[in-house]
mmCIF file of C-alpha atoms in Angstrom:
data_model
loop_
_atom_site.group_PDB
_atom_site.id
_atom_site.type_symbol
_atom_site.label_atom_id
_atom_site.label_comp_id
_atom_site.label_asym_id
_atom_site.label_seq_id
_atom_site.Cartn_x
_atom_site.Cartn_y
_atom_site.Cartn_z
ATOM 1 C CA MET A 1 111.151 45.848 94.617
ATOM 2 C CA LYS A 2 111.569 48.044 97.677
ATOM 3 C CA ASN A 3 113.154 50.795 95.613
ATOM 4 C CA LYS A 4 110.310 50.694 93.060
ATOM 5 C CA LYS A 5 107.731 50.757 95.832
ATOM 6 C CA GLY A 6 109.481 53.692 97.486
ATOM 7 C CA GLU A 7 109.641 55.562 94.182
ATOM 8 C CA SER A 8 105.934 54.940 93.574
ATOM 9 C CA ILE A 9 105.025 56.318 96.998
ATOM 10 C CA GLN A 10 107.241 59.334 96.391
ATOM 11 C CA ILE A 11 105.603 59.997 93.013
ATOM 12 C CA ILE A 12 102.139 59.767 94.573
ATOM 13 C CA ILE A 13 103.058 62.180 97.374
ATOM 14 C CA LEU A 14 104.618 64.682 94.971
ATOM 15 C CA THR A 15 101.621 64.406 92.638
ATOM 16 C CA VAL A 16 99.220 65.169 95.494
ATOM 17 C CA ILE A 17 101.333 68.142 96.589
ATOM 18 C CA SER A 18 101.465 69.425 92.985
ATOM 19 C CA ILE A 19 97.680 69.190 92.694
ATOM 20 C CA LEU A 20 97.254 71.125 95.944
ATOM 21 C CA PHE A 21 99.458 73.925 94.597
ATOM 22 C CA ILE A 22 97.946 73.988 91.097
ATOM 23 C CA ALA A 23 94.289 73.702 92.182
ATOM 24 C CA PRO A 24 93.911 77.341 93.389
ATOM 25 C CA ILE A 25 95.332 78.634 90.101
ATOM 26 C CA VAL A 26 92.935 76.443 88.110
ATOM 27 C CA ILE A 27 89.984 77.666 90.206
ATOM 28 C CA VAL A 28 90.949 81.306 89.660
ATOM 29 C CA PHE A 29 91.336 80.755 85.902
ATOM 30 C CA MET A 30 88.024 78.905 85.712
ATOM 31 C CA ASN A 31 86.110 81.589 87.624
ATOM 32 C CA SER A 32 87.592 84.389 85.533
ATOM 33 C CA PHE A 33 85.144 83.417 82.751
ATOM 34 C CA LYS A 34 82.074 83.314 85.001
ATOM 35 C CA SER A 35 79.580 85.906 86.166
ATOM 36 C CA LYS A 36 80.147 87.136 89.709
ATOM 37 C CA LEU A 37 76.769 85.742 90.807
ATOM 38 C CA PHE A 38 77.771 82.228 89.817
ATOM 39 C CA ILE A 39 81.233 82.604 91.369
ATOM 40 C CA ASN A 40 79.607 83.217 94.746
ATOM 41 C CA SER A 41 77.122 80.350 94.435
ATOM 42 C CA THR A 42 79.185 77.719 92.583
ATOM 43 C CA PRO A 43 82.874 78.636 92.832
ATOM 44 C CA PHE A 44 84.137 75.117 92.065
ATOM 45 C CA ALA A 45 81.906 74.431 89.058
ATOM 46 C CA PHE A 46 83.100 74.758 85.474
ATOM 47 C CA PRO A 47 81.564 77.576 83.402
ATOM 48 C CA ASN A 48 78.363 76.569 81.638
ATOM 49 C CA ALA A 49 75.896 78.248 79.285
ATOM 50 C CA ASP A 50 74.394 80.293 82.103
ATOM 51 C CA SER A 51 77.573 81.342 83.935
ATOM 52 C CA PHE A 52 79.986 81.800 81.010
ATOM 53 C CA VAL A 53 80.620 85.457 80.114
ATOM 54 C CA GLY A 54 83.529 85.031 77.715
ATOM 55 C CA LEU A 55 86.194 87.754 77.914
ATOM 56 C CA ALA A 56 83.839 90.366 79.376
ATOM 57 C CA ASN A 57 85.524 90.207 82.784
ATOM 58 C CA TYR A 58 88.941 90.728 81.211
ATOM 59 C CA GLY A 59 87.893 93.729 79.158
ATOM 60 C CA GLU A 60 86.031 95.467 81.974
ATOM 61 C CA GLY A 61 88.741 94.632 84.498
ATOM 62 C CA MET A 62 91.492 96.091 82.318
ATOM 63 C CA ILE A 63 89.547 99.332 81.934
ATOM 64 C CA LYS A 64 88.674 99.703 85.613
ATOM 65 C CA THR A 65 92.180 98.940 86.882
ATOM 66 C CA GLY A 66 94.136 100.706 84.145
ATOM 67 C CA PHE A 67 95.885 97.389 83.664
ATOM 68 C CA LEU A 68 98.145 98.322 80.753
ATOM 69 C CA GLN A 69 99.586 101.314 82.584
ATOM 70 C CA ALA A 70 100.019 99.250 85.749
ATOM 71 C CA PHE A 71 101.686 96.500 83.695
ATOM 72 C CA PHE A 72 104.332 98.803 82.234
ATOM 73 C CA ILE A 73 104.960 100.474 85.609
ATOM 74 C CA THR A 74 105.464 97.057 87.214
ATOM 75 C CA LEU A 75 107.667 95.953 84.319
ATOM 76 C CA PHE A 76 109.849 99.058 84.612
ATOM 77 C CA ILE A 77 110.264 98.727 88.380
ATOM 78 C CA THR A 78 111.006 95.000 88.132
ATOM 79 C CA VAL A 79 113.544 95.211 85.305
ATOM 80 C CA ALA A 80 115.380 98.243 86.743
ATOM 81 C CA SER A 81 115.451 96.828 90.275
ATOM 82 C CA VAL A 82 116.670 93.398 89.194
ATOM 83 C CA PHE A 83 119.376 94.903 86.980
ATOM 84 C CA LEU A 84 120.739 97.049 89.818
ATOM 85 C CA ILE A 85 120.469 94.224 92.354
ATOM 86 C CA VAL A 86 122.448 91.855 90.134
ATOM 87 C CA MET A 87 125.156 94.350 89.206
ATOM 88 C CA LEU A 88 125.680 95.961 92.612
ATOM 89 C CA THR A 89 125.392 92.888 94.827
ATOM 90 C CA SER A 90 127.622 90.737 92.614
ATOM 91 C CA MET A 91 130.348 93.381 92.775
ATOM 92 C CA THR A 92 129.832 93.715 96.530
ATOM 93 C CA ALA A 93 130.086 89.960 97.028
ATOM 94 C CA TRP A 94 133.279 89.825 94.938
ATOM 95 C CA TYR A 95 134.805 92.551 97.097
ATOM 96 C CA LEU A 96 133.761 90.851 100.334
ATOM 97 C CA VAL A 97 135.269 87.528 99.224
ATOM 98 C CA ARG A 98 138.550 88.830 97.846
ATOM 99 C CA VAL A 99 139.332 91.518 100.450
ATOM 100 C CA LYS A 100 139.993 89.849 103.783
ATOM 101 C CA SER A 101 139.554 92.337 106.626
ATOM 102 C CA ARG A 102 137.478 92.921 109.714
ATOM 103 C CA PHE A 103 135.391 95.455 107.810
ATOM 104 C CA THR A 104 134.419 93.009 105.055
ATOM 105 C CA LYS A 105 133.592 90.340 107.628
ATOM 106 C CA VAL A 106 131.290 92.730 109.494
ATOM 107 C CA MET A 107 129.672 93.812 106.232
ATOM 108 C CA TYR A 108 129.026 90.202 105.235
ATOM 109 C CA TYR A 109 127.282 89.464 108.537
ATOM 110 C CA LEU A 110 125.219 92.643 108.199
ATOM 111 C CA PHE A 111 123.998 91.505 104.776
ATOM 112 C CA ALA A 112 123.231 88.069 106.181
ATOM 113 C CA PHE A 113 121.364 89.639 109.120
ATOM 114 C CA ALA A 114 119.282 91.724 106.695
ATOM 115 C CA MET A 115 117.833 88.482 105.321
ATOM 116 C CA ILE A 116 116.098 87.617 108.588
ATOM 117 C CA VAL A 117 114.644 91.051 109.413
ATOM 118 C CA PRO A 118 110.907 90.970 108.586
ATOM 119 C CA PHE A 119 109.560 93.817 106.486
ATOM 120 C CA GLN A 120 106.824 94.542 109.030
ATOM 121 C CA MET A 121 109.491 95.473 111.573
ATOM 122 C CA VAL A 122 110.871 98.314 109.475
ATOM 123 C CA MET A 123 107.948 99.391 107.298
ATOM 124 C CA PHE A 124 106.903 102.387 109.429
ATOM 125 C CA THR A 125 110.472 103.728 109.564
ATOM 126 C CA LEU A 126 110.916 102.956 105.881
ATOM 127 C CA VAL A 127 107.907 105.046 104.868
ATOM 128 C CA LYS A 128 109.150 107.989 106.963
ATOM 129 C CA VAL A 129 112.681 107.781 105.565
ATOM 130 C CA SER A 130 111.439 107.425 101.974
ATOM 131 C CA ASN A 131 109.355 110.575 102.433
ATOM 132 C CA MET A 132 112.304 112.475 103.923
ATOM 133 C CA PHE A 133 114.653 111.566 101.050
ATOM 134 C CA ASN A 134 112.015 111.861 98.292
ATOM 135 C CA LEU A 135 112.133 108.153 97.488
ATOM 136 C CA ASP A 136 108.348 107.837 97.391
ATOM 137 C CA ASN A 137 108.231 107.853 93.602
ATOM 138 C CA LEU A 138 108.765 105.581 90.622
ATOM 139 C CA ILE A 139 112.557 105.920 90.703
ATOM 140 C CA GLY A 140 112.997 105.960 94.474
ATOM 141 C CA ILE A 141 111.231 102.650 95.033
ATOM 142 C CA ILE A 142 113.801 100.973 92.774
ATOM 143 C CA PHE A 143 116.570 101.848 95.235
ATOM 144 C CA ILE A 144 114.422 100.612 98.115
ATOM 145 C CA TYR A 145 114.049 97.271 96.347
ATOM 146 C CA VAL A 146 117.807 97.165 95.841
ATOM 147 C CA GLY A 147 118.267 97.595 99.577
ATOM 148 C CA PHE A 148 115.795 94.858 100.470
ATOM 149 C CA GLY A 149 117.110 92.459 97.837
ATOM 150 C CA ALA A 150 120.767 92.964 98.719
ATOM 151 C CA GLY A 151 120.883 90.601 101.707
ATOM 152 C CA LEU A 152 119.935 87.346 99.992
ATOM 153 C CA SER A 153 121.667 88.308 96.748
ATOM 154 C CA VAL A 154 125.024 89.053 98.391
ATOM 155 C CA PHE A 155 124.727 85.835 100.402
ATOM 156 C CA MET A 156 124.160 83.751 97.252
ATOM 157 C CA PHE A 157 126.850 85.491 95.212
ATOM 158 C CA THR A 158 129.389 85.162 98.018
ATOM 159 C CA GLY A 159 128.963 81.399 98.234
ATOM 160 C CA PHE A 160 129.470 81.055 94.492
ATOM 161 C CA ILE A 161 132.414 83.449 94.126
ATOM 162 C CA LYS A 162 134.355 81.590 96.822
ATOM 163 C CA SER A 163 134.636 78.707 94.340
ATOM 164 C CA ILE A 164 136.347 80.815 91.658
ATOM 165 C CA PRO A 165 140.151 80.277 91.699
ATOM 166 C CA VAL A 166 142.053 83.465 92.462
ATOM 167 C CA SER A 167 144.623 82.393 89.864
ATOM 168 C CA LEU A 168 142.194 83.355 87.082
ATOM 169 C CA GLU A 169 142.060 86.922 88.319
ATOM 170 C CA GLU A 170 145.798 87.046 88.947
ATOM 171 C CA ALA A 171 146.479 85.896 85.387
ATOM 172 C CA ALA A 172 144.191 88.617 84.036
ATOM 173 C CA MET A 173 145.955 91.213 86.199
ATOM 174 C CA ILE A 174 149.352 90.099 84.855
ATOM 175 C CA ASP A 175 147.975 90.546 81.335
ATOM 176 C CA GLY A 176 147.265 94.183 82.187
ATOM 177 C CA CYS A 177 143.543 94.090 82.993
ATOM 178 C CA SER A 178 142.135 96.715 85.323
ATOM 179 C CA ILE A 179 139.881 95.865 88.273
ATOM 180 C CA MET A 180 136.719 96.469 86.230
ATOM 181 C CA GLN A 181 138.068 94.464 83.299
ATOM 182 C CA ILE A 182 138.853 91.552 85.610
ATOM 183 C CA TYR A 183 135.337 91.631 86.937
ATOM 184 C CA PHE A 184 133.495 91.901 83.605
ATOM 185 C CA LYS A 185 135.822 89.702 81.525
ATOM 186 C CA VAL A 186 136.744 87.014 84.078
ATOM 187 C CA VAL A 187 134.398 86.963 87.070
ATOM 188 C CA PHE A 188 131.103 87.961 85.469
ATOM 189 C CA PRO A 189 131.027 85.171 82.821
ATOM 190 C CA VAL A 190 131.912 82.547 85.445
ATOM 191 C CA ILE A 191 129.118 83.549 87.842
ATOM 192 C CA ARG A 192 126.449 83.609 85.108
ATOM 193 C CA PRO A 193 124.481 80.628 86.545
ATOM 194 C CA ILE A 194 124.053 82.287 89.943
ATOM 195 C CA ILE A 195 123.314 85.626 88.251
ATOM 196 C CA MET A 196 120.332 84.040 86.519
ATOM 197 C CA THR A 197 119.161 82.480 89.778
ATOM 198 C CA VAL A 198 119.371 85.754 91.697
ATOM 199 C CA ALA A 199 117.691 87.654 88.846
ATOM 200 C CA ILE A 200 114.768 85.236 88.592
ATOM 201 C CA LEU A 201 114.123 85.029 92.329
ATOM 202 C CA ASN A 202 114.167 88.810 92.711
ATOM 203 C CA ALA A 203 112.019 89.317 89.607
ATOM 204 C CA MET A 204 109.329 87.009 90.979
ATOM 205 C CA TRP A 205 109.389 88.767 94.344
ATOM 206 C CA ILE A 206 109.260 92.327 92.972
ATOM 207 C CA TRP A 207 106.631 91.561 90.324
ATOM 208 C CA ASN A 208 104.236 90.054 92.878
ATOM 209 C CA ASP A 209 104.952 92.488 95.726
ATOM 210 C CA TYR A 210 101.995 94.459 97.030
ATOM 211 C CA LEU A 211 102.870 95.970 100.401
ATOM 212 C CA LEU A 212 105.980 97.978 99.494
ATOM 213 C CA PRO A 213 104.515 99.776 96.427
ATOM 214 C CA TYR A 214 101.285 100.420 98.322
ATOM 215 C CA LEU A 215 103.100 102.013 101.280
ATOM 216 C CA VAL A 216 105.743 103.937 99.347
ATOM 217 C CA ILE A 217 104.135 105.173 96.109
ATOM 218 C CA GLY A 218 100.450 104.485 96.841
ATOM 219 C CA SER A 219 97.978 105.152 94.049
ATOM 220 C CA GLU A 220 100.076 107.674 92.123
ATOM 221 C CA TYR A 221 101.973 104.935 90.297
ATOM 222 C CA LYS A 222 99.884 101.798 90.694
ATOM 223 C CA THR A 223 101.621 98.479 90.145
ATOM 224 C CA ILE A 224 99.556 95.470 89.069
ATOM 225 C CA SER A 225 99.132 94.180 92.615
ATOM 226 C CA VAL A 226 97.964 97.580 93.866
ATOM 227 C CA ALA A 227 95.708 98.205 90.850
ATOM 228 C CA ILE A 228 93.883 94.908 91.350
ATOM 229 C CA GLN A 229 93.094 95.812 94.954
ATOM 230 C CA TYR A 230 91.219 98.909 93.744
ATOM 231 C CA LEU A 231 88.516 96.585 92.425
ATOM 232 C CA ARG A 232 87.254 96.401 95.985
ATOM 233 C CA GLY A 233 84.105 98.440 96.384
ATOM 234 C CA GLY A 234 82.466 100.043 99.390
ATOM 235 C CA TYR A 235 81.863 97.987 102.528
ATOM 236 C CA GLY A 236 84.220 95.270 101.318
ATOM 237 C CA SER A 237 82.230 94.364 98.213
ATOM 238 C CA ILE A 238 84.265 92.760 95.433
ATOM 239 C CA ASP A 239 83.426 91.930 91.845
ATOM 240 C CA LEU A 240 85.047 88.501 91.918
ATOM 241 C CA GLY A 241 84.751 88.045 88.174
ATOM 242 C CA LEU A 242 86.897 91.094 87.478
ATOM 243 C CA MET A 243 89.239 90.223 90.336
ATOM 244 C CA MET A 244 89.822 86.679 89.059
ATOM 245 C CA SER A 245 90.443 87.818 85.491
ATOM 246 C CA MET A 246 93.001 90.421 86.566
ATOM 247 C CA LEU A 247 94.756 87.898 88.797
ATOM 248 C CA VAL A 248 95.116 85.618 85.785
ATOM 249 C CA LEU A 249 96.622 88.427 83.696
ATOM 250 C CA ALA A 250 98.946 89.323 86.582
ATOM 251 C CA ILE A 251 100.405 85.845 87.011
ATOM 252 C CA ILE A 252 100.712 84.877 83.339
ATOM 253 C CA PRO A 253 103.889 86.947 82.592
ATOM 254 C CA ILE A 254 105.801 85.780 85.664
ATOM 255 C CA VAL A 255 104.735 82.139 85.161
ATOM 256 C CA ILE A 256 105.967 82.226 81.549
ATOM 257 C CA PHE A 257 109.183 83.913 82.672
ATOM 258 C CA TYR A 258 109.749 81.296 85.355
ATOM 259 C CA MET A 259 109.048 78.350 83.038
ATOM 260 C CA ILE A 260 111.533 79.671 80.491
ATOM 261 C CA CYS A 261 114.237 80.339 83.070
ATOM 262 C CA GLN A 262 113.704 77.535 85.599
ATOM 263 C CA LYS A 263 116.652 75.518 84.286
ATOM 264 C CA TRP A 264 118.973 78.375 85.259
ATOM 265 C CA ILE A 265 117.530 78.409 88.773
ATOM 266 C CA ILE A 266 118.306 74.715 89.192
ATOM 267 C CA GLN A 267 121.775 75.086 87.689
ATOM 268 C CA GLY A 268 122.601 78.080 89.862
ATOM 269 C CA VAL A 269 121.398 76.508 93.102
ATOM 270 C CA ILE A 270 123.209 73.223 92.435
ATOM 271 C CA ALA A 271 126.407 74.995 91.388
ATOM 272 C CA GLY A 272 126.301 77.249 94.438
ATOM 273 C CA ALA A 273 125.675 74.322 96.767
ATOM 274 C CA VAL A 274 128.495 72.209 95.305
ATOM 275 C CA LYS A 275 131.068 74.950 94.832
ATOM 276 C CA GLY A 276 130.225 77.185 97.776
#
């Protein structure tokens, strides 16, 4: 009886927490179909005959923000950045685990330290350095994302790779495999669960990021987050109808992506926790 009562209380608490997290998304979705006048006066009311404007907000918002262009720019940056983060940091973690030296130990702690450095601490220097090395463009920002994503990614890969028996790699070496063949034929397939976890977490971060694209590439190559902010008018005025509709379009792709891939996140985290 006590266990059932405890489970019921736990379910109630988790349900309440879920509602608190889902409610803002529902409100945004609901208001995306309403006129801006009704959003200001009755933000929590469902659309009715007077307030409902259909897909007008979506059409006008896409035109004003250049949403399709911003979508493909964001998609390109996200896919390229995640690919490089996964490939480079997994190789780095493999090297740090297998090569035991003072250098690798220092490098590991530097990557771990990079996880706790807030972006606000380095953003002014980052903008200056990106300008100096011509990284303030569509390609340059990808390498900046790789640098910022390396800390957590190396940390997660390292914990997982420690669980892989060295004997597997030694057997492959005896069979005549080169270093790269050992990595791609032996190590890479084994670490697939944590690869998916790292890829998904970084994809969600990069897709939703606003501050870094705004500071580095500005309005020349507007990502979705930056494009939506240009809906702000003079003196802080905002067309909330357009803003809400564009927010819905911005979160739909990453929500679908997360729902499809969430099982790999759970598998990767559990495997890393047990094996690491």
